[in-house]
Short mmCIF file of C-alpha atoms in Angstrom, two decimals:
data_model
loop_
_atom_site.label_atom_id
_atom_site.label_comp_id
_atom_site.label_asym_id
_atom_site.label_seq_id
_atom_site.Cartn_x
_atom_site.Cartn_y
_atom_site.Cartn_z
CA MET A 10 -74.61 11.95 15.06
CA THR A 11 -73.89 8.57 13.49
CA ASN A 12 -74.74 6.93 10.23
CA CYS A 13 -76.09 3.81 11.97
CA GLY A 14 -78.10 5.25 14.84
CA VAL A 15 -75.82 3.94 17.57
CA LYS A 16 -72.70 5.10 19.31
CA ALA A 17 -69.35 4.53 17.68
CA LYS A 18 -68.13 0.98 18.03
CA ARG A 19 -64.98 -0.84 17.10
CA VAL A 20 -65.22 -2.73 13.85
CA GLY A 21 -62.08 -4.66 13.05
CA ARG A 22 -60.50 -2.93 16.06
CA ALA A 23 -61.05 0.50 14.48
CA THR A 24 -63.20 3.38 15.75
CA ILE A 25 -64.04 5.53 12.73
CA ARG A 26 -64.87 9.23 12.56
CA LEU A 27 -66.14 11.19 9.56
CA TYR A 28 -65.42 14.93 9.38
CA ALA A 29 -67.24 17.39 7.10
CA ARG A 30 -67.18 21.18 6.96
CA VAL A 31 -68.73 24.01 4.97
CA SER A 32 -67.80 27.66 5.29
CA THR A 33 -71.32 29.08 5.64
CA ARG A 34 -74.93 28.08 6.27
CA ASP A 35 -75.72 28.90 2.65
CA LYS A 36 -77.78 26.10 1.12
CA VAL A 37 -75.44 26.16 -1.87
CA GLN A 38 -72.87 24.64 0.45
CA ASP A 39 -74.34 21.41 1.77
CA THR A 40 -72.46 19.04 4.05
CA GLU A 41 -74.46 16.18 2.55
CA VAL A 42 -72.34 16.54 -0.60
CA GLN A 43 -69.40 15.43 1.54
CA LEU A 44 -71.17 13.11 3.97
CA ALA A 45 -73.02 10.97 1.43
CA PRO A 46 -69.88 9.50 -0.22
CA LEU A 47 -68.16 9.22 3.16
CA ARG A 48 -71.07 7.21 4.56
CA GLU A 49 -71.10 5.03 1.47
CA TYR A 50 -67.37 4.37 1.78
CA ALA A 51 -67.76 3.46 5.47
CA ALA A 52 -70.84 1.30 4.86
CA LYS A 53 -69.07 -0.77 2.20
CA ARG A 54 -66.46 -1.66 4.81
CA GLY A 55 -68.98 -2.41 7.52
CA TRP A 56 -67.95 0.59 9.60
CA CYS A 57 -70.30 2.37 11.97
CA ALA A 58 -68.87 5.89 11.86
CA VAL A 59 -69.61 8.92 14.02
CA GLU A 60 -69.98 12.21 12.12
CA TYR A 61 -68.46 15.56 13.10
CA VAL A 62 -69.87 18.49 11.10
CA ASP A 63 -68.86 22.18 11.23
CA GLU A 64 -70.24 25.27 9.52
CA ALA A 65 -67.35 27.73 9.70
CA PRO A 66 -64.36 28.90 7.64
CA ALA A 67 -61.26 26.72 7.83
CA ALA A 68 -59.27 29.34 9.75
CA ASP A 69 -62.07 30.03 12.24
CA LEU A 70 -61.02 27.42 14.78
CA PHE A 71 -63.05 29.15 17.52
CA HIS A 72 -66.33 28.31 15.78
CA ARG A 73 -65.19 24.91 14.52
CA THR A 74 -66.50 23.27 17.67
CA GLU A 75 -66.85 19.81 16.14
CA TRP A 76 -63.24 19.95 14.99
CA ALA A 77 -62.23 20.79 18.55
CA ARG A 78 -64.29 17.82 19.79
CA LEU A 79 -62.62 15.57 17.24
CA LEU A 80 -59.15 16.66 18.39
CA ALA A 81 -60.14 16.09 22.03
CA ASP A 82 -61.35 12.58 21.19
CA VAL A 83 -58.08 11.85 19.39
CA ARG A 84 -56.10 12.94 22.44
CA SER A 85 -58.36 10.82 24.66
CA ARG A 86 -57.54 7.85 22.41
CA LYS A 87 -61.19 7.34 21.48
CA ILE A 88 -60.45 7.32 17.74
CA ASP A 89 -58.45 5.04 15.47
CA TYR A 90 -59.27 6.48 12.06
CA VAL A 91 -60.48 9.79 10.59
CA LEU A 92 -62.01 10.03 7.14
CA THR A 93 -62.77 13.28 5.31
CA TRP A 94 -63.77 14.38 1.81
CA LYS A 95 -60.92 16.80 0.97
CA LEU A 96 -57.85 18.02 2.83
CA ASP A 97 -59.12 21.60 2.97
CA ARG A 98 -62.21 20.44 4.90
CA CYS A 99 -59.93 19.71 7.86
CA PHE A 100 -56.85 21.86 7.49
CA ARG A 101 -56.31 25.56 6.86
CA SER A 102 -52.77 25.21 5.47
CA ALA A 103 -50.08 22.67 4.65
CA LEU A 104 -48.37 23.52 7.93
CA HIS A 105 -51.59 22.95 9.89
CA CYS A 106 -52.06 19.65 8.07
CA LEU A 107 -48.54 18.48 8.80
CA ARG A 108 -48.65 19.34 12.50
CA THR A 109 -52.06 17.73 12.97
CA LEU A 110 -51.17 14.51 11.15
CA GLU A 111 -47.89 14.25 13.06
CA GLU A 112 -49.85 14.54 16.31
CA TRP A 113 -52.39 11.95 15.15
CA GLU A 114 -49.58 9.60 14.21
CA HIS A 115 -48.33 9.91 17.81
CA TYR A 116 -51.76 8.76 19.03
CA GLY A 117 -51.89 5.97 16.45
CA VAL A 118 -54.72 7.59 14.48
CA GLY A 119 -54.92 6.94 10.74
CA PHE A 120 -56.24 9.53 8.30
CA SER A 121 -57.58 9.30 4.79
CA CYS A 122 -59.02 11.76 2.31
CA LEU A 123 -61.67 10.30 0.01
CA THR A 124 -61.29 12.49 -3.09
CA GLN A 125 -57.51 12.86 -2.95
CA GLU A 126 -56.63 9.23 -2.24
CA ILE A 127 -54.55 10.03 0.83
CA ASP A 128 -54.17 7.37 3.51
CA THR A 129 -51.53 7.77 6.21
CA THR A 130 -51.76 4.09 7.17
CA SER A 131 -50.22 3.09 3.84
CA PRO A 132 -46.58 3.42 2.72
CA THR A 133 -47.67 5.98 0.12
CA GLY A 134 -49.56 7.89 2.77
CA ARG A 135 -46.56 7.97 5.07
CA LEU A 136 -44.53 9.33 2.17
CA LEU A 137 -47.13 12.10 2.05
CA LEU A 138 -45.96 13.32 5.46
CA THR A 139 -42.46 13.82 4.03
CA VAL A 140 -43.89 15.77 1.09
CA LEU A 141 -46.09 17.82 3.42
CA ALA A 142 -43.07 18.58 5.59
CA ALA A 143 -41.28 20.02 2.55
CA VAL A 144 -44.35 22.02 1.54
CA ALA A 145 -44.81 23.29 5.10
CA GLU A 146 -41.16 24.36 5.28
CA PHE A 147 -41.62 26.22 1.98
CA GLU A 148 -44.79 27.82 3.36
CA ARG A 149 -42.97 28.91 6.53
CA GLY A 150 -40.25 30.45 4.38
CA LEU A 151 -42.77 32.39 2.30
CA ILE A 152 -44.53 33.71 5.39
CA SER A 153 -41.23 34.75 6.96
CA GLU A 154 -40.13 36.45 3.73
CA ARG A 155 -43.44 38.37 3.47
CA VAL A 156 -43.15 39.53 7.08
CA ARG A 157 -39.59 40.74 6.59
CA GLU A 158 -40.49 42.56 3.38
CA GLY A 159 -43.49 44.16 5.08
CA LEU A 160 -41.34 45.42 7.95
CA ASN A 161 -38.67 46.72 5.60
CA ASN A 162 -41.30 48.51 3.49
CA ALA A 163 -42.79 50.09 6.61
CA ARG A 164 -39.38 51.34 7.69
CA ARG A 165 -38.66 52.74 4.22
CA ASN A 166 -41.91 54.70 4.42
CA GLY A 167 -41.08 56.02 7.87
CA ARG A 168 -43.86 54.16 9.65
CA HIS A 169 -43.46 53.32 13.31
CA LEU A 170 -43.44 49.58 13.96
CA GLY A 171 -45.03 47.95 16.97
CA ARG A 172 -47.37 49.46 19.52
CA PRO A 173 -47.69 53.26 19.54
CA LYS A 174 -45.82 55.11 22.27
CA ALA A 175 -47.87 55.89 25.37
CA VAL A 176 -47.73 59.64 24.72
CA GLU A 177 -49.27 59.03 21.27
CA ARG A 178 -52.38 57.39 22.67
CA PRO A 179 -55.36 59.77 22.30
CA HIS A 180 -56.36 59.69 25.97
CA VAL A 181 -52.80 60.22 27.21
CA ALA A 182 -52.04 62.97 24.69
CA LYS A 183 -55.21 64.82 25.70
CA HIS A 184 -54.65 64.77 29.46
CA LEU A 185 -50.85 64.62 29.75
CA PRO A 186 -50.08 68.38 29.82
CA LEU A 187 -52.44 69.03 32.76
CA VAL A 188 -51.30 65.92 34.61
CA LEU A 189 -47.64 66.89 34.21
CA ALA A 190 -48.44 70.37 35.47
CA ASP A 191 -50.24 68.98 38.53
CA LEU A 192 -47.36 66.59 39.19
CA GLY A 193 -44.84 69.44 38.88
CA GLU A 194 -46.76 71.47 41.47
CA SER A 195 -47.15 68.39 43.70
CA ARG A 196 -50.93 68.68 43.54
CA ILE A 197 -51.28 64.98 42.70
CA SER A 198 -49.27 61.84 43.35
CA LYS A 199 -47.78 59.56 40.71
CA ARG A 200 -50.44 57.00 41.53
CA GLU A 201 -53.17 59.57 40.83
CA ALA A 202 -51.40 60.57 37.62
CA CYS A 203 -51.43 56.94 36.48
CA ARG A 204 -55.13 56.70 37.26
CA ARG A 205 -55.96 59.83 35.28
CA LEU A 206 -53.83 58.80 32.31
CA LYS A 207 -54.92 55.14 32.50
CA ILE A 208 -51.35 53.89 32.36
CA GLY A 209 -49.04 51.90 34.63
CA MET A 210 -46.31 53.29 36.88
CA PRO A 211 -43.43 52.08 34.65
CA THR A 212 -45.01 53.84 31.66
CA LEU A 213 -45.43 57.05 33.66
CA ASN A 214 -41.82 56.91 34.79
CA ARG A 215 -40.67 56.53 31.16
CA ILE A 216 -42.77 59.53 30.13
CA LEU A 217 -41.31 61.62 32.97
CA ALA A 218 -37.75 60.57 32.06
CA ASP A 219 -38.33 61.42 28.38
CA THR A 220 -39.86 64.76 29.34
CA LYS A 221 -36.88 65.57 31.56
CA ARG A 222 -34.39 64.71 28.80
CA GLU A 223 -36.25 66.86 26.29
CA ALA A 224 -36.24 69.80 28.74
CA GLN A 225 -32.45 69.68 29.21
#
């Protein structure tokens, strides 16, 4: 949809896109709150801007179909400038913001945020990328620290980390004794055992090796 009833066109050699997003279809959250000032800003500069509007949480990239279309248009070099209301309308984290803006810079796409006075085509805006890089690095460190602490806490409490062993899966645990007995009496083949246990041959071989070690 556009704010001038025609397809996007280049005005001053710039193809403009407006992006708005709300988390739900609740009427309390209305994209017009974002779009109205964006349209006004574009109109004052004589821009005919195409609008991309999503109704999904920031992290739900699967349902943010308009965001995906915007990214595709950037990569197809159909866009010169993206304008949004607030950073969190586009990005789910500082790291996501940094990576996206770095990619857009590669394609020569400028970005500005109306309420936060961010414009990557200005010297101040380019400085923002440096600040975002530092914030993103800090964010990566926090995430890594939380993961390590979570793993250490799990180990301290004796919890098994990673996928459960095959023999601990409910279906395998239920049928394994009979399958092992049938294998031991040569009543079934390994392939049939795998089929009955719903596991692969390497997994079956590990189970048989573990069983043999435990029996010694």
